[in-house]
Amino acid sequence: MRITLLQLDIHFGAPAKNMFHVEQSCETAELVPHSLVVLPEMWNTGYDLTRLTEIADVDGQETQRFLAGLAKKHQIYLVGGSVARRQGSEYYNTTYVYGPSGELLGSYDKVHLFRLMKEEQFLTAGDQPLAVEIVDTVVSPVICYDLRFPEWFRKQASELGTQLFVVPAQWPTVRIDAWRRLLQARAIENQAFVVGVNRVGSDPDNQFGGHSLVVNPLGEILLELDEKEHTDSVTIDLAEIPAVRKEIPVFHDRRPELY
C-alpha cells in the first residue's frame, strides 16, 4: 500500500482558503491511484472554536462533496483529516473516509476531547469507532488526543481487527517528542501500522510541530517529515502485520477477564 501524507499549514477560521489549499496540495502531490492519502485534523477551520456557529460545516455537506470529488478525481483512498461539523445545535470533530470512486466508506467523531485546547467547551464527543477495509486491510481513523488512550486502540485492534490506524492531528511543537513516541507505542502494542499526519504553522495560541510519521508494527519509523509544510509518500508491506502477530501472539495471550 502506498501512503501519502499531506502535512499542511491551516488558515485560522477560513474554510474557503483551506479548501483551496487542500485542493492545490493534492494537485501537486503526484498522487498515485488507489493509494491512501491522509490530511491533518480540523483542516477546514483550525481551532477557531469560538466562531463555530459561523464557520463549521453544517451536516458536513460541503466537506463531503469536496472530499468525494478529490477521491474520485485522483482515484485514491482518502482519510480526510477531520473537520469542524455542525449537526443541529451540536458541533463535532469529524473524519470522513472515501474510496477511489468517490464513495463514502465511513465517518468518525473524535471520542476524547482535548481540554488544553478547550474542545470540551465547544464540541460534543463521539462514542463509536470506525473500521473500513482498504486494500484488504482493516483501517481505523482516530484523532489527535485519542492517541493518548491505548485502551481505545486495543479495543479496535482486538474487536474490529484493525491493522492500520490513521491519526490526523494538530499536535503542538512543545509536545512533539510525545507525539513520536506515542505513535510508536500504539504500533508496537497493537502490532499494527500507524500513520500520523500533523499540521504545521501556528494559530493565535499554539505552534504546531509537523513530524508526520508512518510506523510499522515493530515500531520502526518508515517515514518522518520535518516541521515544514511538506508532502511525501512511502510504500508499506502489509504482509508484515500477520508475520509480526504470528511471531509474538499478544492477541492470543491476552487475559481480558482480568482487565
mmCIF file of C-alpha atoms in Angstrom:
data_model
loop_
_atom_site.group_PDB
_atom_site.id
_atom_site.type_symbol
_atom_site.label_atom_id
_atom_site.label_comp_id
_atom_site.label_asym_id
_atom_site.label_seq_id
_atom_site.Cartn_x
_atom_site.Cartn_y
_atom_site.Cartn_z
ATOM 1 C CA MET A 1 0.000 0.000 0.000
ATOM 2 C CA ARG A 2 1.298 3.423 -0.934
ATOM 3 C CA ILE A 3 0.593 6.106 1.679
ATOM 4 C CA THR A 4 0.856 9.856 1.066
ATOM 5 C CA LEU A 5 0.983 12.342 3.930
ATOM 6 C CA LEU A 6 -0.274 15.888 3.308
ATOM 7 C CA GLN A 7 1.372 17.873 6.112
ATOM 8 C CA LEU A 8 -0.205 21.303 5.717
ATOM 9 C CA ASP A 9 -0.455 24.705 7.338
ATOM 10 C CA ILE A 10 -4.023 25.788 8.068
ATOM 11 C CA HIS A 11 -5.642 29.212 7.733
ATOM 12 C CA PHE A 12 -7.286 30.100 11.036
ATOM 13 C CA GLY A 13 -11.072 30.234 10.702
ATOM 14 C CA ALA A 14 -11.041 30.358 6.876
ATOM 15 C CA PRO A 15 -12.762 27.279 5.380
ATOM 16 C CA ALA A 16 -12.735 28.514 1.766
ATOM 17 C CA LYS A 17 -8.989 29.245 1.839
ATOM 18 C CA ASN A 18 -8.283 25.876 3.436
ATOM 19 C CA MET A 19 -10.365 24.010 0.903
ATOM 20 C CA PHE A 20 -8.466 25.672 -1.930
ATOM 21 C CA HIS A 21 -5.166 24.875 -0.223
ATOM 22 C CA VAL A 22 -6.036 21.189 0.171
ATOM 23 C CA GLU A 23 -7.146 21.004 -3.449
ATOM 24 C CA GLN A 24 -3.920 22.582 -4.706
ATOM 25 C CA SER A 25 -1.822 20.340 -2.476
ATOM 26 C CA CYS A 26 -3.479 17.282 -3.986
ATOM 27 C CA GLU A 27 -2.817 18.621 -7.473
ATOM 28 C CA THR A 28 0.908 18.997 -6.845
ATOM 29 C CA ALA A 29 1.446 15.833 -4.791
ATOM 30 C CA GLU A 30 1.633 13.408 -7.746
ATOM 31 C CA LEU A 31 -0.930 11.120 -6.140
ATOM 32 C CA VAL A 32 -0.950 7.501 -7.268
ATOM 33 C CA PRO A 33 -4.337 5.873 -7.983
ATOM 34 C CA HIS A 34 -5.575 3.552 -5.221
ATOM 35 C CA SER A 35 -3.019 4.888 -2.754
ATOM 36 C CA LEU A 36 -4.040 6.047 0.746
ATOM 37 C CA VAL A 37 -3.878 9.826 1.249
ATOM 38 C CA VAL A 38 -4.228 11.474 4.667
ATOM 39 C CA LEU A 39 -4.968 15.080 5.710
ATOM 40 C CA PRO A 40 -4.432 16.704 9.152
ATOM 41 C CA GLU A 41 -7.014 17.396 11.856
ATOM 42 C CA MET A 42 -9.522 20.305 11.690
ATOM 43 C CA TRP A 43 -8.159 21.467 8.367
ATOM 44 C CA ASN A 44 -11.286 23.442 7.456
ATOM 45 C CA THR A 45 -11.319 25.892 10.384
ATOM 46 C CA GLY A 46 -8.332 25.255 12.614
ATOM 47 C CA TYR A 47 -9.106 25.699 16.312
ATOM 48 C CA ASP A 48 -11.216 28.820 15.838
ATOM 49 C CA LEU A 49 -13.779 27.268 18.162
ATOM 50 C CA THR A 50 -15.467 30.475 19.313
ATOM 51 C CA ARG A 51 -16.732 31.066 15.749
ATOM 52 C CA LEU A 52 -18.095 27.593 15.040
ATOM 53 C CA THR A 53 -21.629 28.928 14.633
ATOM 54 C CA GLU A 54 -20.335 30.855 11.600
ATOM 55 C CA ILE A 55 -17.737 28.541 10.082
ATOM 56 C CA ALA A 56 -18.471 24.883 10.982
ATOM 57 C CA ASP A 57 -19.717 22.770 8.071
ATOM 58 C CA VAL A 58 -23.454 22.170 8.509
ATOM 59 C CA ASP A 59 -24.053 18.403 8.487
ATOM 60 C CA GLY A 60 -20.636 18.064 6.844
ATOM 61 C CA GLN A 61 -22.281 18.539 3.451
ATOM 62 C CA GLU A 62 -19.695 20.820 1.848
ATOM 63 C CA THR A 63 -16.819 18.719 3.165
ATOM 64 C CA GLN A 64 -18.368 15.508 1.875
ATOM 65 C CA ARG A 65 -18.880 16.910 -1.616
ATOM 66 C CA PHE A 66 -15.327 18.242 -1.650
ATOM 67 C CA LEU A 67 -13.618 15.088 -0.380
ATOM 68 C CA ALA A 68 -15.706 12.813 -2.594
ATOM 69 C CA GLY A 69 -14.652 14.903 -5.585
ATOM 70 C CA LEU A 70 -10.970 14.729 -4.649
ATOM 71 C CA ALA A 71 -11.065 10.976 -4.090
ATOM 72 C CA LYS A 72 -12.820 10.349 -7.392
ATOM 73 C CA LYS A 73 -10.646 12.741 -9.409
ATOM 74 C CA HIS A 74 -7.383 11.237 -8.169
ATOM 75 C CA GLN A 75 -8.797 7.692 -7.723
ATOM 76 C CA ILE A 76 -7.460 7.500 -4.172
ATOM 77 C CA TYR A 77 -8.486 6.271 -0.763
ATOM 78 C CA LEU A 78 -8.766 9.446 1.283
ATOM 79 C CA VAL A 79 -8.791 9.829 5.054
ATOM 80 C CA GLY A 80 -9.968 13.418 5.024
ATOM 81 C CA GLY A 81 -8.190 14.516 8.197
ATOM 82 C CA SER A 82 -11.008 15.969 10.242
ATOM 83 C CA VAL A 83 -13.274 18.994 10.085
ATOM 84 C CA ALA A 84 -15.478 21.044 12.379
ATOM 85 C CA ARG A 85 -19.022 19.818 11.689
ATOM 86 C CA ARG A 86 -22.318 21.201 12.883
ATOM 87 C CA GLN A 87 -25.256 18.880 13.482
ATOM 88 C CA GLY A 88 -28.308 20.646 14.845
ATOM 89 C CA SER A 89 -27.125 22.615 17.847
ATOM 90 C CA GLU A 90 -24.016 20.473 18.411
ATOM 91 C CA TYR A 91 -20.526 20.538 16.928
ATOM 92 C CA TYR A 92 -18.202 17.624 16.244
ATOM 93 C CA ASN A 93 -14.620 16.990 15.184
ATOM 94 C CA THR A 94 -15.305 14.571 12.315
ATOM 95 C CA THR A 95 -13.249 12.386 9.978
ATOM 96 C CA TYR A 96 -14.616 11.194 6.632
ATOM 97 C CA VAL A 97 -13.090 8.296 4.685
ATOM 98 C CA TYR A 98 -13.597 7.958 0.926
ATOM 99 C CA GLY A 99 -12.823 5.376 -1.739
ATOM 100 C CA PRO A 100 -11.464 5.838 -5.278
ATOM 101 C CA SER A 101 -14.909 6.084 -6.848
ATOM 102 C CA GLY A 102 -15.851 8.931 -4.531
ATOM 103 C CA GLU A 103 -17.890 6.649 -2.266
ATOM 104 C CA LEU A 104 -18.146 7.400 1.450
ATOM 105 C CA LEU A 105 -16.675 4.463 3.374
ATOM 106 C CA GLY A 106 -17.475 5.858 6.805
ATOM 107 C CA SER A 107 -17.140 8.699 9.299
ATOM 108 C CA TYR A 108 -15.770 9.019 12.819
ATOM 109 C CA ASP A 109 -16.324 11.660 15.505
ATOM 110 C CA LYS A 110 -13.420 12.326 17.882
ATOM 111 C CA VAL A 111 -14.062 10.456 21.109
ATOM 112 C CA HIS A 112 -11.603 12.127 23.510
ATOM 113 C CA LEU A 113 -11.864 15.921 23.663
ATOM 114 C CA PHE A 114 -8.704 17.888 24.490
ATOM 115 C CA ARG A 115 -9.199 20.264 27.417
ATOM 116 C CA LEU A 116 -5.931 22.134 26.838
ATOM 117 C CA MET A 117 -7.404 23.469 23.588
ATOM 118 C CA LYS A 118 -10.915 23.847 25.107
ATOM 119 C CA GLU A 119 -12.560 21.275 22.879
ATOM 120 C CA GLU A 120 -14.875 20.110 25.655
ATOM 121 C CA GLN A 121 -16.332 23.649 25.894
ATOM 122 C CA PHE A 122 -17.430 23.733 22.262
ATOM 123 C CA LEU A 123 -17.550 20.192 20.846
ATOM 124 C CA THR A 124 -19.546 17.042 21.505
ATOM 125 C CA ALA A 125 -17.598 13.793 21.843
ATOM 126 C CA GLY A 126 -18.277 10.844 19.585
ATOM 127 C CA ASP A 127 -18.996 7.397 21.010
ATOM 128 C CA GLN A 128 -18.351 4.930 18.178
ATOM 129 C CA PRO A 129 -15.214 3.555 16.475
ATOM 130 C CA LEU A 130 -14.897 3.110 12.726
ATOM 131 C CA ALA A 131 -13.281 0.297 10.771
ATOM 132 C CA VAL A 132 -13.195 0.253 6.957
ATOM 133 C CA GLU A 133 -11.497 -2.087 4.516
ATOM 134 C CA ILE A 134 -8.847 -0.553 2.273
ATOM 135 C CA VAL A 135 -6.724 -2.789 0.034
ATOM 136 C CA ASP A 136 -7.763 -5.865 2.047
ATOM 137 C CA THR A 137 -6.635 -4.135 5.242
ATOM 138 C CA VAL A 138 -8.819 -3.054 8.175
ATOM 139 C CA VAL A 139 -8.212 0.653 8.742
ATOM 140 C CA SER A 140 -9.443 2.763 11.671
ATOM 141 C CA PRO A 141 -9.145 6.545 11.993
ATOM 142 C CA VAL A 142 -8.623 8.142 15.388
ATOM 143 C CA ILE A 143 -7.979 11.837 16.012
ATOM 144 C CA CYS A 144 -5.078 13.544 17.806
ATOM 145 C CA TYR A 145 -5.776 13.334 21.583
ATOM 146 C CA ASP A 146 -7.242 9.840 21.050
ATOM 147 C CA LEU A 147 -3.597 8.803 20.697
ATOM 148 C CA ARG A 148 -3.116 9.080 24.472
ATOM 149 C CA PHE A 149 -5.710 6.379 25.187
ATOM 150 C CA PRO A 150 -4.172 2.950 24.497
ATOM 151 C CA GLU A 151 -7.378 1.194 25.528
ATOM 152 C CA TRP A 152 -9.218 2.818 22.612
ATOM 153 C CA PHE A 153 -6.656 1.449 20.154
ATOM 154 C CA ARG A 154 -6.611 -2.006 21.762
ATOM 155 C CA LYS A 155 -10.405 -2.234 21.665
ATOM 156 C CA GLN A 156 -10.377 -1.602 17.927
ATOM 157 C CA ALA A 157 -7.433 -3.910 17.224
ATOM 158 C CA SER A 158 -8.899 -6.763 19.265
ATOM 159 C CA GLU A 159 -12.614 -6.379 18.485
ATOM 160 C CA LEU A 160 -12.642 -4.855 14.996
ATOM 161 C CA GLY A 161 -9.418 -6.405 13.714
ATOM 162 C CA THR A 162 -7.797 -3.050 12.950
ATOM 163 C CA GLN A 163 -4.458 -3.472 11.188
ATOM 164 C CA LEU A 164 -3.707 0.153 10.313
ATOM 165 C CA PHE A 165 -4.521 3.198 12.418
ATOM 166 C CA VAL A 166 -4.637 6.682 10.895
ATOM 167 C CA VAL A 167 -4.173 9.652 13.241
ATOM 168 C CA PRO A 168 -4.899 13.163 11.867
ATOM 169 C CA ALA A 169 -3.669 15.750 14.379
ATOM 170 C CA GLN A 170 -2.969 19.312 15.424
ATOM 171 C CA TRP A 171 -0.181 18.414 17.857
ATOM 172 C CA PRO A 172 1.761 21.354 19.361
ATOM 173 C CA THR A 173 5.522 21.612 18.927
ATOM 174 C CA VAL A 174 6.189 21.618 22.689
ATOM 175 C CA ARG A 175 4.986 18.003 22.912
ATOM 176 C CA ILE A 176 6.281 16.672 19.596
ATOM 177 C CA ASP A 177 8.540 14.097 21.268
ATOM 178 C CA ALA A 178 5.480 12.589 22.961
ATOM 179 C CA TRP A 179 3.714 12.506 19.573
ATOM 180 C CA ARG A 180 6.503 10.433 18.046
ATOM 181 C CA ARG A 181 6.779 8.036 20.988
ATOM 182 C CA LEU A 182 3.043 7.518 21.348
ATOM 183 C CA LEU A 183 2.666 6.680 17.658
ATOM 184 C CA GLN A 184 5.444 4.116 18.003
ATOM 185 C CA ALA A 185 3.949 2.693 21.191
ATOM 186 C CA ARG A 186 0.488 2.263 19.658
ATOM 187 C CA ALA A 187 2.086 0.472 16.689
ATOM 188 C CA ILE A 188 4.155 -1.892 18.849
ATOM 189 C CA GLU A 189 1.459 -2.841 21.349
ATOM 190 C CA ASN A 190 -1.176 -3.438 18.653
ATOM 191 C CA GLN A 191 1.226 -4.928 16.083
ATOM 192 C CA ALA A 192 -0.256 -2.574 13.515
ATOM 193 C CA PHE A 193 0.861 0.130 11.133
ATOM 194 C CA VAL A 194 0.214 3.629 12.472
ATOM 195 C CA VAL A 195 0.083 6.736 10.272
ATOM 196 C CA GLY A 196 0.119 10.126 11.996
ATOM 197 C CA VAL A 197 -0.430 13.322 9.983
ATOM 198 C CA ASN A 198 0.145 16.518 11.943
ATOM 199 C CA ARG A 199 -0.288 20.101 10.795
ATOM 200 C CA VAL A 200 2.408 22.767 10.769
ATOM 201 C CA GLY A 201 2.298 26.522 11.314
ATOM 202 C CA SER A 202 0.576 28.349 14.139
ATOM 203 C CA ASP A 203 -2.689 29.796 15.380
ATOM 204 C CA PRO A 204 -3.153 32.581 17.958
ATOM 205 C CA ASP A 205 -2.402 30.189 20.836
ATOM 206 C CA ASN A 206 -0.205 27.372 19.521
ATOM 207 C CA GLN A 207 2.739 26.438 17.340
ATOM 208 C CA PHE A 208 2.313 23.086 15.592
ATOM 209 C CA GLY A 209 5.178 20.718 15.020
ATOM 210 C CA GLY A 210 4.588 18.587 11.953
ATOM 211 C CA HIS A 211 6.757 15.466 12.089
ATOM 212 C CA SER A 212 4.111 13.322 10.454
ATOM 213 C CA LEU A 213 5.074 9.651 10.659
ATOM 214 C CA VAL A 214 4.479 6.207 9.234
ATOM 215 C CA VAL A 215 5.372 3.485 11.753
ATOM 216 C CA ASN A 216 5.446 -0.270 11.122
ATOM 217 C CA PRO A 217 4.154 -2.990 13.511
ATOM 218 C CA LEU A 218 7.578 -3.253 15.149
ATOM 219 C CA GLY A 219 7.580 0.464 15.963
ATOM 220 C CA GLU A 220 10.141 1.301 13.280
ATOM 221 C CA ILE A 221 9.723 4.698 11.605
ATOM 222 C CA LEU A 222 9.421 4.246 7.840
ATOM 223 C CA LEU A 223 8.841 7.913 7.030
ATOM 224 C CA GLU A 224 9.094 11.081 9.107
ATOM 225 C CA LEU A 225 8.572 14.606 7.811
ATOM 226 C CA ASP A 226 10.103 17.737 9.352
ATOM 227 C CA GLU A 227 8.366 20.785 10.823
ATOM 228 C CA LYS A 228 7.643 22.465 7.461
ATOM 229 C CA GLU A 229 4.708 22.150 5.080
ATOM 230 C CA HIS A 230 5.521 19.107 3.021
ATOM 231 C CA THR A 231 4.042 16.155 1.147
ATOM 232 C CA ASP A 232 5.731 12.771 0.944
ATOM 233 C CA SER A 233 4.911 9.112 0.364
ATOM 234 C CA VAL A 234 6.048 5.649 1.392
ATOM 235 C CA THR A 235 5.038 2.142 0.364
ATOM 236 C CA ILE A 236 4.339 -0.276 3.212
ATOM 237 C CA ASP A 237 4.374 -4.078 3.150
ATOM 238 C CA LEU A 238 1.065 -5.263 4.568
ATOM 239 C CA ALA A 239 2.448 -8.799 4.907
ATOM 240 C CA GLU A 240 4.385 -7.549 7.940
ATOM 241 C CA ILE A 241 1.185 -7.481 10.009
ATOM 242 C CA PRO A 242 0.405 -11.222 10.121
ATOM 243 C CA ALA A 243 4.114 -12.037 10.341
ATOM 244 C CA VAL A 244 4.612 -9.902 13.454
ATOM 245 C CA ARG A 245 1.376 -11.098 15.051
ATOM 246 C CA LYS A 246 2.376 -14.729 14.468
ATOM 247 C CA GLU A 247 5.836 -14.272 15.964
ATOM 248 C CA ILE A 248 4.584 -12.665 19.208
ATOM 249 C CA PRO A 249 0.917 -13.700 19.670
ATOM 250 C CA VAL A 250 -0.159 -10.959 22.066
ATOM 251 C CA PHE A 251 -3.792 -11.081 20.985
ATOM 252 C CA HIS A 252 -3.945 -14.796 21.674
ATOM 253 C CA ASP A 253 -2.250 -14.383 25.069
ATOM 254 C CA ARG A 254 -4.425 -11.544 26.360
ATOM 255 C CA ARG A 255 -6.309 -12.043 29.667
ATOM 256 C CA PRO A 256 -9.301 -9.721 29.159
ATOM 257 C CA GLU A 257 -11.158 -11.361 32.064
ATOM 258 C CA LEU A 258 -8.580 -9.682 34.327
ATOM 259 C CA TYR A 259 -8.855 -6.269 32.725
#
